[in-house]
Coordinates of C-alpha atoms and ligand atoms in Angstrom, one line a residue:
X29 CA -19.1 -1.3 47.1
X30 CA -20.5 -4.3 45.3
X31 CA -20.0 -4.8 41.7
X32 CA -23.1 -4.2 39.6
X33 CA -24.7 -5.0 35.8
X34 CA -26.3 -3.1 33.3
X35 CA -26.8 -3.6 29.6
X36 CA -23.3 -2.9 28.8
X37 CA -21.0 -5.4 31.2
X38 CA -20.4 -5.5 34.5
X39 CA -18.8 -2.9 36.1
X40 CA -16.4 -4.4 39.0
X41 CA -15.2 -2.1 42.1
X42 CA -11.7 -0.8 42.5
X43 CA -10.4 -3.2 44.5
X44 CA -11.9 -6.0 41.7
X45 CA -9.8 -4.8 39.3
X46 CA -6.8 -4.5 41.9
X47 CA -6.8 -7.5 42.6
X48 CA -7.3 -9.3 39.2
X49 CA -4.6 -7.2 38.2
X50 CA -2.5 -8.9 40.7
X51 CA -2.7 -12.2 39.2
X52 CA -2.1 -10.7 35.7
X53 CA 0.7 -8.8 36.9
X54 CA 2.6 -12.3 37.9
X55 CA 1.7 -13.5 34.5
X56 CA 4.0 -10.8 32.7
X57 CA 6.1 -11.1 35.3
X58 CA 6.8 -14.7 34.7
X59 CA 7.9 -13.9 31.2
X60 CA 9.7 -10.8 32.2
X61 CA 7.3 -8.0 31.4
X62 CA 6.8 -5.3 34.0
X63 CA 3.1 -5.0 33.3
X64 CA 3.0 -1.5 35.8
X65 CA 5.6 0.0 33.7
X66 CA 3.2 -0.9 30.5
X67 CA 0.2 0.7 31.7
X68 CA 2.5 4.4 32.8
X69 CA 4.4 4.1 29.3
X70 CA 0.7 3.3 27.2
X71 CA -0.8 6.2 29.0
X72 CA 1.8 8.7 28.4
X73 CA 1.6 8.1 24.8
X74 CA -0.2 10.6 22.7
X75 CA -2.7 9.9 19.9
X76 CA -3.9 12.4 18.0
X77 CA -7.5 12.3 17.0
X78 CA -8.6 12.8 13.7
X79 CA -11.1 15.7 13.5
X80 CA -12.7 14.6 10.5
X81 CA -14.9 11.7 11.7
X82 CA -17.2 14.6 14.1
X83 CA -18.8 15.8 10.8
X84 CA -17.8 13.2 7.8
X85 CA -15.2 15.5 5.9
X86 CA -17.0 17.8 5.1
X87 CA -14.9 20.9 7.2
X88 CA -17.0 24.1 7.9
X89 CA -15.2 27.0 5.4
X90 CA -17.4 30.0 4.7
X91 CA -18.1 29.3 0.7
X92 CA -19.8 31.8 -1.6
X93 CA -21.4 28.4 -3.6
X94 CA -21.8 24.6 -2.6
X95 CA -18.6 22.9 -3.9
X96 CA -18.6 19.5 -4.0
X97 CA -14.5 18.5 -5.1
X98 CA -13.9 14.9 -4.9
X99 CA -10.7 12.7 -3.1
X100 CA -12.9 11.4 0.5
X101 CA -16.6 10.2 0.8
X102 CA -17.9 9.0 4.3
X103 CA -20.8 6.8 3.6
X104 CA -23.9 6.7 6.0
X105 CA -26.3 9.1 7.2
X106 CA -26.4 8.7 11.2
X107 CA -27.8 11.8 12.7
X108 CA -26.0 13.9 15.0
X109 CA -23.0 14.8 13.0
X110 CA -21.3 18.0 14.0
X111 CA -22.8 21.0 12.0
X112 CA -20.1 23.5 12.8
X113 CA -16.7 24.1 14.9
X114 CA -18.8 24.4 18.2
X115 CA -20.5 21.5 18.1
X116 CA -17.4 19.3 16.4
X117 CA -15.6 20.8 19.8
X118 CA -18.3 19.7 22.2
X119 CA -18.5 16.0 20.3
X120 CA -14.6 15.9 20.5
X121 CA -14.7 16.8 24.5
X122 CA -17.1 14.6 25.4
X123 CA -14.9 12.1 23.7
X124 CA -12.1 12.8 25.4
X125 CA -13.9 12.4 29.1
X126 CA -14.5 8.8 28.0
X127 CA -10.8 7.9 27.0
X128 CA -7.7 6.4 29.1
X129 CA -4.1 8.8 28.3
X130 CA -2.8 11.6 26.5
X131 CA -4.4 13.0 22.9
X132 CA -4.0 15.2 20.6
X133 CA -6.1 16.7 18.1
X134 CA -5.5 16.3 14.6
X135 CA -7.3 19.4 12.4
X136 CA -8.2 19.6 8.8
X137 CA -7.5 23.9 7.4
X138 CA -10.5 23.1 5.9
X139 CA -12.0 22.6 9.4
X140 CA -11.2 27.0 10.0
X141 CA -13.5 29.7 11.3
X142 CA -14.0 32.7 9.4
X143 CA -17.0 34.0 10.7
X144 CA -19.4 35.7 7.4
X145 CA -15.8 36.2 5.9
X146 CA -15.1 33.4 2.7
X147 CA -11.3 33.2 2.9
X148 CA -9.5 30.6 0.2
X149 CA -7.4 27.8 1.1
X150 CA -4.3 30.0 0.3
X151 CA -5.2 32.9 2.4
X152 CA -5.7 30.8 6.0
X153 CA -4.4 32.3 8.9
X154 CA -3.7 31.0 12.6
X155 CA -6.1 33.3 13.7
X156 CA -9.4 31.0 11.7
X157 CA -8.1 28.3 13.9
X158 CA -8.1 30.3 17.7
X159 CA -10.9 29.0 19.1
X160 CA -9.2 25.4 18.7
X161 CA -6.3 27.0 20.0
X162 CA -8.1 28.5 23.1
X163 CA -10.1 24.8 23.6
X164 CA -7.1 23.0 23.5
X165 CA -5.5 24.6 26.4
X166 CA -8.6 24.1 27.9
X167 CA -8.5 20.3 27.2
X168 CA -4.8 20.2 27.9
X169 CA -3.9 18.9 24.5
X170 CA -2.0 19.5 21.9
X171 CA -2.8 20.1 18.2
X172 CA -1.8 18.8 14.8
X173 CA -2.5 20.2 11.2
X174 CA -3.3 18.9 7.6
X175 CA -3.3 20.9 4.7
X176 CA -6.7 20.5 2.9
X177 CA -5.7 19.8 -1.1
X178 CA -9.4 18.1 -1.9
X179 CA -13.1 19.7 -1.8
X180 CA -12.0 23.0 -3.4
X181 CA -13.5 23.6 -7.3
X182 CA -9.4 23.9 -8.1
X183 CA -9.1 20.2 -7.0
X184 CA -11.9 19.0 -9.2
X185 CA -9.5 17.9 -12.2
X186 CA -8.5 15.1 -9.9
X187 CA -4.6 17.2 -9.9
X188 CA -3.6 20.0 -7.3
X189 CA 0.4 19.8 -6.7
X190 CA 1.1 18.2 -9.5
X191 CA -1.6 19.7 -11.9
X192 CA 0.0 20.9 -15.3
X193 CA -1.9 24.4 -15.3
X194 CA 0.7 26.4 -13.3
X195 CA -1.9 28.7 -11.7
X196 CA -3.4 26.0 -10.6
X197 CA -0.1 24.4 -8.6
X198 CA 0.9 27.4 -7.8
X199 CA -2.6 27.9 -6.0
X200 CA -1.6 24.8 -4.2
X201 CA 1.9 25.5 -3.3
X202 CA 0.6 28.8 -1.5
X203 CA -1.9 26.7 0.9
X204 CA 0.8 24.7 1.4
X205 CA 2.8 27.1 2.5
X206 CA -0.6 28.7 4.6
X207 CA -0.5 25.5 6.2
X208 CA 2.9 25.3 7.5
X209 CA 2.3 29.0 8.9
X210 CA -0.4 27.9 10.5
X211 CA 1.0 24.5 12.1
X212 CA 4.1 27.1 13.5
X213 CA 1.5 29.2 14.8
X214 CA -0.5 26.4 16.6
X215 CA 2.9 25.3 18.0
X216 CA 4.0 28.1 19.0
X217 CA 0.6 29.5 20.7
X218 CA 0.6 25.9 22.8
X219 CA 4.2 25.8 23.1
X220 CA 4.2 22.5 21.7
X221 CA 5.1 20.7 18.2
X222 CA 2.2 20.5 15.5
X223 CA 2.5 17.5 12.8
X224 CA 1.5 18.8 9.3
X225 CA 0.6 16.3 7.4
X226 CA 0.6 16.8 3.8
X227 CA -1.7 14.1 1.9
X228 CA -3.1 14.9 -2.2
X229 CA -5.5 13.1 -4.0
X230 CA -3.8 13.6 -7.4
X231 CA -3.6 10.7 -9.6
X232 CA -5.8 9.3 -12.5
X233 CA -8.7 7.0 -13.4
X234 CA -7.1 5.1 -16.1
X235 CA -3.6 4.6 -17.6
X236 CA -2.1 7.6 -17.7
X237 CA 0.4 8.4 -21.0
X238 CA 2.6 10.1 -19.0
X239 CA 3.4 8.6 -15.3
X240 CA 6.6 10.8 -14.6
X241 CA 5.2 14.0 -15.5
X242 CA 2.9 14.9 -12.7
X243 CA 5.6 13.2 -10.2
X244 CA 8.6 15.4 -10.9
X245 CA 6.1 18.7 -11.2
X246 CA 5.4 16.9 -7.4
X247 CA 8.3 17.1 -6.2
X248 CA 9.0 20.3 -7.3
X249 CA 5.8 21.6 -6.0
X250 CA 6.6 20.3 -2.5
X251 CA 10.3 21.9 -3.0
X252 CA 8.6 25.1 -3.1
X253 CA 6.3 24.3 -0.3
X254 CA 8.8 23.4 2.8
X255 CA 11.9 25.8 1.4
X256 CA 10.0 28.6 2.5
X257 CA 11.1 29.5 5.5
X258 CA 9.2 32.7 6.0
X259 CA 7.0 32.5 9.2
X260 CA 7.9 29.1 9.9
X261 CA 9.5 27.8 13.1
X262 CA 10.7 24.6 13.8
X263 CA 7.1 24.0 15.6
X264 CA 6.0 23.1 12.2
X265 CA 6.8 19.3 11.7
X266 CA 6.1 18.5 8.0
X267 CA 5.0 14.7 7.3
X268 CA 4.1 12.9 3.3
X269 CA 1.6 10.4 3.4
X270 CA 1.0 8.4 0.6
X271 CA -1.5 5.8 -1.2
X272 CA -2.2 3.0 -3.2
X273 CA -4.9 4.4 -5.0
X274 CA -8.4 6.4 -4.1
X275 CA -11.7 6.7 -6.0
X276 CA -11.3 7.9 -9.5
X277 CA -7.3 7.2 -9.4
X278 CA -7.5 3.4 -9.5
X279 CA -5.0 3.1 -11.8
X280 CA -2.4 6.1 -10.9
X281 CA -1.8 8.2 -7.8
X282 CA 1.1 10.3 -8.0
X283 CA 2.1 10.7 -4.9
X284 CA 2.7 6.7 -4.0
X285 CA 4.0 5.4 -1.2
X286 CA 7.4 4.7 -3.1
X287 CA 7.7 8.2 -4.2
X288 CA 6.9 9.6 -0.5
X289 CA 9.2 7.5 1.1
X290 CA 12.2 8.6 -1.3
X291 CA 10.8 12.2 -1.1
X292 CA 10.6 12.5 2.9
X293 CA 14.0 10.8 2.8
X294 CA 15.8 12.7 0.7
X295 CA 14.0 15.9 2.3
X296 CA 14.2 15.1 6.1
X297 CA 10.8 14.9 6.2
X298 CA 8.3 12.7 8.6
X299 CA 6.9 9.3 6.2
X300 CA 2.9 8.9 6.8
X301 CA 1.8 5.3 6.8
X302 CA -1.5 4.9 6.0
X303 CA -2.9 1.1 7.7
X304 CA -5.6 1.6 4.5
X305 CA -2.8 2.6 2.1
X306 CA -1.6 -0.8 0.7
X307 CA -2.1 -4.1 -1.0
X308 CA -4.3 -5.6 1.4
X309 CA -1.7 -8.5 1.5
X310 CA 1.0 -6.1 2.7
X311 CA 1.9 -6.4 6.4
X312 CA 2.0 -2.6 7.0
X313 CA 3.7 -3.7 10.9
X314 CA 6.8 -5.4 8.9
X315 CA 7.4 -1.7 6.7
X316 CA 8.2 0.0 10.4
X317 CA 11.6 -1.6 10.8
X318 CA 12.3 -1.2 7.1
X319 CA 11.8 2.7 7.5
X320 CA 13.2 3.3 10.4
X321 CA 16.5 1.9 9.6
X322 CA 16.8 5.3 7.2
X323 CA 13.9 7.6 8.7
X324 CA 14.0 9.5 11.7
X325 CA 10.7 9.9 12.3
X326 CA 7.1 8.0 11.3
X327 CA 3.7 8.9 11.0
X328 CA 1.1 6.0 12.0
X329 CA -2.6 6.1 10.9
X330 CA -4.1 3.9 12.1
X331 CA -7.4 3.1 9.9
X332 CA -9.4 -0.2 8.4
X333 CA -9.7 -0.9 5.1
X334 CA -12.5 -3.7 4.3
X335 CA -11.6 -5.2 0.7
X336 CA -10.1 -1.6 0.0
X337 CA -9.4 1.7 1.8
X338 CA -12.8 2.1 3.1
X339 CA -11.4 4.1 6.4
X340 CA -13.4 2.0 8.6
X341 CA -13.8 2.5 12.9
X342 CA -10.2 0.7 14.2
X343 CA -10.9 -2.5 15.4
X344 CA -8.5 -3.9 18.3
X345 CA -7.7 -6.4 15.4
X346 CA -4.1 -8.3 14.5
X347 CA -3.3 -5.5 11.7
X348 CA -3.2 -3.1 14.9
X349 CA -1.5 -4.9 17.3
X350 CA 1.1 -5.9 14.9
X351 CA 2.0 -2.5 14.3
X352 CA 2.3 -1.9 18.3
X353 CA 4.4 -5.2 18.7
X354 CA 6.9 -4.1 16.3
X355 CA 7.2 -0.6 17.5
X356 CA 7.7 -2.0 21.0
X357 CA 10.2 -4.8 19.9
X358 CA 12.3 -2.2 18.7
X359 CA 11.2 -0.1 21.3
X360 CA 10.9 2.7 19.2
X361 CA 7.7 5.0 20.4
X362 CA 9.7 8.3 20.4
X363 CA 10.5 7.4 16.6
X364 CA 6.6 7.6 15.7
X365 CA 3.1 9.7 16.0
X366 CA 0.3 8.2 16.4
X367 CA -2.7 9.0 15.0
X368 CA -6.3 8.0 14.0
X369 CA -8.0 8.2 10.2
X370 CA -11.5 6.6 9.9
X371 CA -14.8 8.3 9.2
X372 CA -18.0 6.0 9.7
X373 CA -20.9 8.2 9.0
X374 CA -23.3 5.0 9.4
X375 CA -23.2 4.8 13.1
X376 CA -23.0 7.3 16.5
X377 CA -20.0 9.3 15.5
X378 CA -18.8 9.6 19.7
X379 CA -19.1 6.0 19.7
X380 CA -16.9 5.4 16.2
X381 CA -14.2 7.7 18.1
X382 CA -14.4 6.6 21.6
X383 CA -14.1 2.5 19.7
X384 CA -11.3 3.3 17.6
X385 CA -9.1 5.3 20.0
X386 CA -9.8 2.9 23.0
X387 CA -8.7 -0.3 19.8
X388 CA -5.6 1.6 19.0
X389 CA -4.4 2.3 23.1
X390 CA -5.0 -1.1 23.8
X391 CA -3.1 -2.6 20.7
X392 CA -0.2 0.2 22.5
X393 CA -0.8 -1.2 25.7
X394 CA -0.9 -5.2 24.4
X395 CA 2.9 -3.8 21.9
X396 CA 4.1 -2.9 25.5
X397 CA 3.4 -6.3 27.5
X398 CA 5.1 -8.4 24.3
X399 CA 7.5 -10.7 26.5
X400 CA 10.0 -9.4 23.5
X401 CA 13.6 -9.9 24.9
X402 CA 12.6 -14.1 25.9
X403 CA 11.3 -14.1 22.1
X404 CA 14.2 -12.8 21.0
X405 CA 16.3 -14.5 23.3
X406 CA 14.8 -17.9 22.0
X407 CA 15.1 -17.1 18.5
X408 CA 18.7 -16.1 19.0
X409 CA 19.3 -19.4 20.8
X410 CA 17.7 -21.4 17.6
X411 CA 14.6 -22.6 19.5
X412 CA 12.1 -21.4 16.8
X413 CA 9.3 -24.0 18.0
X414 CA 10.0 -22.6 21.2
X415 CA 9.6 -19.3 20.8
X416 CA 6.4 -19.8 18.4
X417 CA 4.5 -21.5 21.1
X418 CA 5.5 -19.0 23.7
X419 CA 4.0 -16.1 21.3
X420 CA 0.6 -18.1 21.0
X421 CA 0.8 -18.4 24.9
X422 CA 1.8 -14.7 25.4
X423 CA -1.6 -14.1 23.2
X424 CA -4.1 -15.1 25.9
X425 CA -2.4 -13.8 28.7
X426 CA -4.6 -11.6 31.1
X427 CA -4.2 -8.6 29.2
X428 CA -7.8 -7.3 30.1
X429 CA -7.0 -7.0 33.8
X430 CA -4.2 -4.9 32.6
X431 CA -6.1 -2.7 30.2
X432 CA -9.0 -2.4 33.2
X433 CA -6.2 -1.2 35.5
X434 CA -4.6 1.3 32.8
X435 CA -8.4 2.6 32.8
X436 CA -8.9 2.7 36.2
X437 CA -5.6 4.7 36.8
X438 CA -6.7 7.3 34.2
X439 CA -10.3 7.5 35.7
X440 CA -12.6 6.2 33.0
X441 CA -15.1 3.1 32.7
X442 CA -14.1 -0.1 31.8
X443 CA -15.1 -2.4 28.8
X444 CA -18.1 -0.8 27.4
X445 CA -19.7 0.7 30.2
X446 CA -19.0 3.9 28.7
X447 CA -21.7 3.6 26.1
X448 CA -24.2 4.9 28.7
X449 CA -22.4 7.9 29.0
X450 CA -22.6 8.1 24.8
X451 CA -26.5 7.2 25.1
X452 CA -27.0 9.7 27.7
X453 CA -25.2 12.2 25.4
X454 CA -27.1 11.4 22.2
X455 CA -30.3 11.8 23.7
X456 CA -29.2 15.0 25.4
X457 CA -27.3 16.6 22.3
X458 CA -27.2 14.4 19.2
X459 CA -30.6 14.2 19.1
X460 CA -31.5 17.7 18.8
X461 CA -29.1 18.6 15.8
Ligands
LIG508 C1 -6.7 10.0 2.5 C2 -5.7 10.0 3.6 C3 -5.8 11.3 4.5 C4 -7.2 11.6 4.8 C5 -7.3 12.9 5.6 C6 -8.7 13.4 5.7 O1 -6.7 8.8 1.9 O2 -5.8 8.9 4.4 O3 -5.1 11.1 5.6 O4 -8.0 10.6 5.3 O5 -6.4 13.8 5.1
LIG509 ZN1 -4.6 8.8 6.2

């Protein structure tokens, strides 16, 4: 069949991309990398797909009122966003059909079902996330969890963990103990593991009097939280994720970055980095080996912040593949989960996933085919100038005949053909919300 051209690229025939990926393949090969063995390692590795960017945070619990509780805003007003769990399911599917290797997806408790019944944060049950449960095994994924600590009227002081009203932490502790169930259940019901991932938006506007106060109550809080035992298997895999700061805690957040990584150290617990988390000066891909050398396990977001931690659509950018580079260097993929965190409510919301997970598999993909070992090998040797040049070489290598070959293998378009697919859907579905 003949190659042909629409709006969106051209789209080549099969043996096209065979053979272009021929030529690339010798490329690698010249500098050691088995680019075949890339594509089968890249696809195998799961990213788990933040449910949040369907509907722009907002979740779908029953409520008695309207609460608006502050911590995440998704600016824009694209239509189409998911109204409920059904159509957040059907967006998330038709995302998937448009993606090369394995996902996840990555659920909010605020995100649960309970039908005309209002259930609070501390009384969630696996059973207001089964149809998730029954649609992942459907989809053939797994599932991952978050405990929701923001949008709730007890969240509104800008404290929940670490809040100096006991009833209020306490409040807190409890979903974060509901949360844990809940991740065991999921794990259990897809026989499978479920990352929780525990993230607050405590912290303050302005300098606070008291900085150590609200950490240690933390810490305690968290104690509390993952020495319950009660209902909780070792399906449940508890991750910390910190930050630099949010809207209205410029100037304090309690749970920082330094005091996760000591707490998920000391506690055996799974470190979230955050790409939007940081100075934006800090290299977030040189904090990997830094961690690992003491942490087991990582948890990657992957995200964009613009100027701050604006959660923007993941860009196939050098912040990305930098991450990727070093995790491959030190080959050190069963040490970390991927996953996604952006929300762009400004543009198609299919088309903000199907960008940002294709960016983050090919900044895997592009980790994998780093000619590592003759970098190293150079910079062991003393040839720095060597071994510079050879890493701007290794930039412009072929790596899209690679990345169309990883795509044909998994069955999906190439480039950006699939926004016809996303075009079809939107005036098919989208449209009528
Ligand atoms: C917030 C954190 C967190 C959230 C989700 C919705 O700054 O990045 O991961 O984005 O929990
Ligand atoms: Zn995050």
């Amino acid at each position: 069949m003949p190659s042909t051209r629409s709006y969106y690229g051209s789209s080549q025939t099969d043996s096209q991309i065979e053979q272009q990926f021929e030529y690339a393949k010798e490329a690698y090969a010249a500098l050691g990398v088995d680019a075949e063995a890339a594509i089968n390692q890249a696809l195998e590795i799961p990213i788990s797909l933040h449910c949040w960017q369907a509907d722009d945070v907002g979740g779908f619990e029953t409520k008695e009122e309207a609460i608006e509780g502050g911590g995440i805003m998704a600016t824009g007003n694209y239509p189409g966003r998911a109204r409920n769990a059904d159509e957040l399911r059907q967006d998330i599917s038709k995302t998937l059909s448009l993606l090369p290797g394995e996902h996840r997806l990555n659920l909010h408790a605020f995100y649960c079902e309970t039908g005309d019944q209002v259930v609070d944060r501390d009384a969630l049950e696996v059973s207001h996330f089964s149809n998730y449960i029954d649609w992942a095994k459907e989809e053939k994924i797994g599932l991952d969890f978050n405990p929701t600590y923001f949008a709730h009227p007890k969240a509104n002081d800008g404290y929940t963990l670490s809040h100096s009203d006991k009833i209020i932490r306490e409040f807190w502790i409890q979903h974060g103990i509901a949360s844990r169930r809940i991740a065991d259940g999921i794990a259990q019901a897809l026989d499978d593991v479920c990352v929780n991932n525990h993230w607050i938006p405590d912290g303050h506007k302005d300098h606070p009097a008291d900085r150590a106060g609200p950490r240690q109550r933390l810490a305690e809080a968290y104690d509390a939280i993952f020495n319950e035992t009660h209902g909780i298997g070792p399906g449940c895999v508890d991750a910390v994720e910190g930050k630099l700061f949010g809207l209205a805690s410029e100037d304090y957040v309690v749970g920082s970055n330094d005091f996760y990584a000591d707490y998920a150290l000391s506690r055996d617990k799974v470190l979230c980095l955050d790409m939007g988390h940081f100075h934006p000066t800090e290299s977030i891909a040189d904090k990997i080996s830094a961690h690992l050398c003491f942490h087991k396990k990582l948890l990657i977001h992957t995200s964009r912040p613009i100027r701050w931690d604006s959660d923007h659509v993941v860009l196939f950018n050098d912040d990305v593949r930098n991450v990727f580079i070093e995790i491959a260097r030190q080959k050190a993929f069963d040490k970390v989960y991927v996953a996604l965190d952006f929300f762009d409510a400004s543009i198609n919301r299919v088309i903000a996933y199907v960008t940002g997970t294709r960016a983050s598999r090919q900044a895997i993909l592009y980790g994998l085919l780093d000619p590592s070992q003759r970098l190293q090998s150079l910079e062991a040797e003393g040839k720095s100038g060597q071994k510079l040049a050879l890493m701007e070489a290794a930039k412009t290598l072929p790596f899209n005949a690679v990345w169309d070959m990883l795509c044909l293998k998994a069955g999906v378009l190439t480039g950006a053909l699939w926004l016809d697919k996303v075009e079809d859907y939107e005036a098919e579905v989208l449209s009528a919300r």
